[in-house]
Short mmCIF file of C-alpha atoms in Angstrom, two decimals:
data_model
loop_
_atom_site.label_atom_id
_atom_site.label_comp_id
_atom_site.label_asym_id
_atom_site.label_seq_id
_atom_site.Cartn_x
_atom_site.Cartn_y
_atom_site.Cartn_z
CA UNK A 847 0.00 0.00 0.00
CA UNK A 848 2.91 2.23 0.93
CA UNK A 849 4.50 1.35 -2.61
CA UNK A 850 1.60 2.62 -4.62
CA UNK A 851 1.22 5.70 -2.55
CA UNK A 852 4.31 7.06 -3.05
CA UNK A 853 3.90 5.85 -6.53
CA UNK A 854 1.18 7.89 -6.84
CA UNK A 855 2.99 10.93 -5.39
CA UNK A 856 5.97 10.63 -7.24
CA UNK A 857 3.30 10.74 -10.34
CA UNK A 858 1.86 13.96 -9.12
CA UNK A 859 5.12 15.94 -8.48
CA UNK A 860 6.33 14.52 -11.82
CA UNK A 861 3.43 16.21 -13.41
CA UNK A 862 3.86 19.41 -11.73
CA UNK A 863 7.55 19.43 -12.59
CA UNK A 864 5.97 18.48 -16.35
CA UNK A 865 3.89 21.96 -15.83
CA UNK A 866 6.78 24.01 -14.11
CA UNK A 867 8.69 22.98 -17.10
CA UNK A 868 5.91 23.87 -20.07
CA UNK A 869 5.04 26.95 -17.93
CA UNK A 870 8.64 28.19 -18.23
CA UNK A 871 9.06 27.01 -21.71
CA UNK A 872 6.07 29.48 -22.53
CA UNK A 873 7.52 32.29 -20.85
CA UNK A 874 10.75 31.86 -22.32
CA UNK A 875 9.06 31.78 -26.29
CA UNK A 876 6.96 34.76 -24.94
CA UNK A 877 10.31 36.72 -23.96
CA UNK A 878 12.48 35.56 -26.98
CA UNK A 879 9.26 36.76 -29.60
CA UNK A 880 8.69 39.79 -27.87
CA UNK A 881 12.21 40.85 -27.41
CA UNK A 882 13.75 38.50 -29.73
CA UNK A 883 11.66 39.33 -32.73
CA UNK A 884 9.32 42.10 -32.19
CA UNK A 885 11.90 44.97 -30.89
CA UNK A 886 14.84 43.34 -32.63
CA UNK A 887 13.10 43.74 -36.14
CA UNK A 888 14.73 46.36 -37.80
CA UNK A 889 13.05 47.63 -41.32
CA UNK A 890 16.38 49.25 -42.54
CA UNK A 891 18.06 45.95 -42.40
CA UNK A 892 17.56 43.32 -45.40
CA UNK A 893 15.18 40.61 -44.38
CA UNK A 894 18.15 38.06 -44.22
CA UNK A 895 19.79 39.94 -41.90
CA UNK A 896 16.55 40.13 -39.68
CA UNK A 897 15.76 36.67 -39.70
CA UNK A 898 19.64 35.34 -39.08
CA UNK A 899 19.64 37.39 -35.63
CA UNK A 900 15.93 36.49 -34.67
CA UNK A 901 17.13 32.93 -35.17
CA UNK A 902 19.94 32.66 -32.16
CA UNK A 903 17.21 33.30 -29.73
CA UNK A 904 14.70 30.60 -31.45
CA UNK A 905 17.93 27.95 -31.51
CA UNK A 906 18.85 29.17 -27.86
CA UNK A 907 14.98 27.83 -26.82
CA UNK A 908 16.08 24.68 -28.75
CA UNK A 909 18.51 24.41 -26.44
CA UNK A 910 16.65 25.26 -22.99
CA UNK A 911 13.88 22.88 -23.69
CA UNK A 912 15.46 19.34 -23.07
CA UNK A 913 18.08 20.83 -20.61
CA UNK A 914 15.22 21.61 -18.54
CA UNK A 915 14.36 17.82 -18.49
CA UNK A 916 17.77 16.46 -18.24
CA UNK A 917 17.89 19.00 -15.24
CA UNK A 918 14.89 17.35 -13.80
CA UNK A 919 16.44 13.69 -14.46
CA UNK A 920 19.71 14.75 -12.98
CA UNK A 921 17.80 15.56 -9.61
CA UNK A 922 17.08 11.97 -9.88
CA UNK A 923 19.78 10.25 -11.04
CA UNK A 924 22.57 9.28 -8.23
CA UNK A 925 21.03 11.21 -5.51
CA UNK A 926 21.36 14.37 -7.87
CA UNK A 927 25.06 14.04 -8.42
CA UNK A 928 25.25 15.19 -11.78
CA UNK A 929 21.97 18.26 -11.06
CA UNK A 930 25.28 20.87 -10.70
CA UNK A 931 26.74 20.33 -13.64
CA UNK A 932 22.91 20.38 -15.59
CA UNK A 933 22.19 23.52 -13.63
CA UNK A 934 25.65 25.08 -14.88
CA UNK A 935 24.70 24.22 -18.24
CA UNK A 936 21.08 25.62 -18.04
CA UNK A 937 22.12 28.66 -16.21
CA UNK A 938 25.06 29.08 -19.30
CA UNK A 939 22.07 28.30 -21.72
CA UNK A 940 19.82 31.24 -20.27
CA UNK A 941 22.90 33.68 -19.87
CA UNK A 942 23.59 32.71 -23.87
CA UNK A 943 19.85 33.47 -24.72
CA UNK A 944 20.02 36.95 -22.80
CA UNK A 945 23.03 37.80 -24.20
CA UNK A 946 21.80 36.73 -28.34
CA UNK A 947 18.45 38.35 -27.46
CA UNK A 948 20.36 41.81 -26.23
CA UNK A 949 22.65 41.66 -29.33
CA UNK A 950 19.45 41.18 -31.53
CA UNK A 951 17.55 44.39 -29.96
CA UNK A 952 20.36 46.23 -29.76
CA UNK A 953 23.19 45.66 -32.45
CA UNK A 954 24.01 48.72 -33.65
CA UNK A 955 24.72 50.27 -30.32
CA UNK A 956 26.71 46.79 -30.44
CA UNK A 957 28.46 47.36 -33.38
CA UNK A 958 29.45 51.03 -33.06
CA UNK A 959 31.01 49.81 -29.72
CA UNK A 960 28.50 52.20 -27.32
CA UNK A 961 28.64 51.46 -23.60
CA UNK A 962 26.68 49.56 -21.98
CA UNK A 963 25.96 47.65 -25.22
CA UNK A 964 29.50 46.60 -25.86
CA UNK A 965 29.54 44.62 -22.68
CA UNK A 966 27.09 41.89 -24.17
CA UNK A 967 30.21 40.31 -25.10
CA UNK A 968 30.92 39.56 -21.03
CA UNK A 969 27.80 38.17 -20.95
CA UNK A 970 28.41 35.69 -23.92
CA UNK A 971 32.29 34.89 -22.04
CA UNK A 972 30.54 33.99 -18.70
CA UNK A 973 28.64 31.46 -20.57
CA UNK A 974 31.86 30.02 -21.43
CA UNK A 975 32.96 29.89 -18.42
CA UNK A 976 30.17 28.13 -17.01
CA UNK A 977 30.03 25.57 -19.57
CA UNK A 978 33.47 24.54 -18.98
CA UNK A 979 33.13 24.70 -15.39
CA UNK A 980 29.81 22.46 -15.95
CA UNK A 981 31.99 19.90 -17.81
CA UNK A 982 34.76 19.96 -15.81
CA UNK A 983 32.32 19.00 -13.12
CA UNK A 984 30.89 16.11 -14.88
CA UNK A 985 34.11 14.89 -15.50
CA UNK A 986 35.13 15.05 -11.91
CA UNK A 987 32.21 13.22 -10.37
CA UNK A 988 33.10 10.55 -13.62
CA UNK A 989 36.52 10.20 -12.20
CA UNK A 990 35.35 9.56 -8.61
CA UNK A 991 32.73 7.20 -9.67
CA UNK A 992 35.42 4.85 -11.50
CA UNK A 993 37.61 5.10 -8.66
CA UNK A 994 34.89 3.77 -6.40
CA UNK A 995 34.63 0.63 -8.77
CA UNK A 996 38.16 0.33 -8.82
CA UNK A 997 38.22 -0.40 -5.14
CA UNK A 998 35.19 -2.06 -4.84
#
């Protein structure tokens, strides 16, 4: 009876994580169409142009969407042992998407190298950092794992 209880919770907070997840999925598309697309069109600028810098934040999303699950399975998997190195990775992910949606809106103040707008490129180097950091954390926990087996 306790089994299929807990069953059934587990069920229940899998569904609300399932919502949480589609609920910030939606946001995010809101945010990247809004920003992304509506204030980054610009009417001066061929069409090709327009629709190569709309598409960072669209392939960003791509991105977000199963890290957000892998995130969820990482809380899972080992005790959560590998949920830093997914949370790295997501929180790289967003930084990217804020920093290709800023560049989009604002890319001639980019371009003519105005302040604040020439610090997007900080942004985009902290994601960097964070992804390596995010492997190099992966590849740690790897390590201690097969030196466990070793001895065991």
């Amino acid at each position: 009876v306790e089994i299929r209880a807990s069953k059934a919770s587990l069920k229940g907070i899998n569904q609300y994580i399932q919502f949480l997840i589609g609920l910030i999925m939606a946001m995010l598309v809101l945010a990247v169409v809004y920003f992304g697309v509506f204030l980054a069109y610009k009417s001066s600028e061929p069409i090709l142009n327009n629709l190569v810098v709309m598409g960072y934040g669209f392939g960003d999303l791509l991105l977000i969407a199963p890290t957000l699950y892998v995130l969820k399975m990482a809380v899972d998997f080992r005790g959560g042992k590998l949920f830093l190195s997914w949370a790295l990775v997501l929180i790289a992910l967003l930084l990217n998407l804020t920093a290709d949606v800023s560049f989009a809106i604002y890319r001639n103040a980019y371009t003519q190298g105005e302040w604040p707008y020439n610090m997007i490129d900080i942004i985009w180097a902290l994601t960097y950092i964070l992804f390596a950091y995010s492997f190099y954390a992966t590849a740690s926990h790897v390590k201690e794992i097969r030196g466990k087996l070793k001895v065991a």
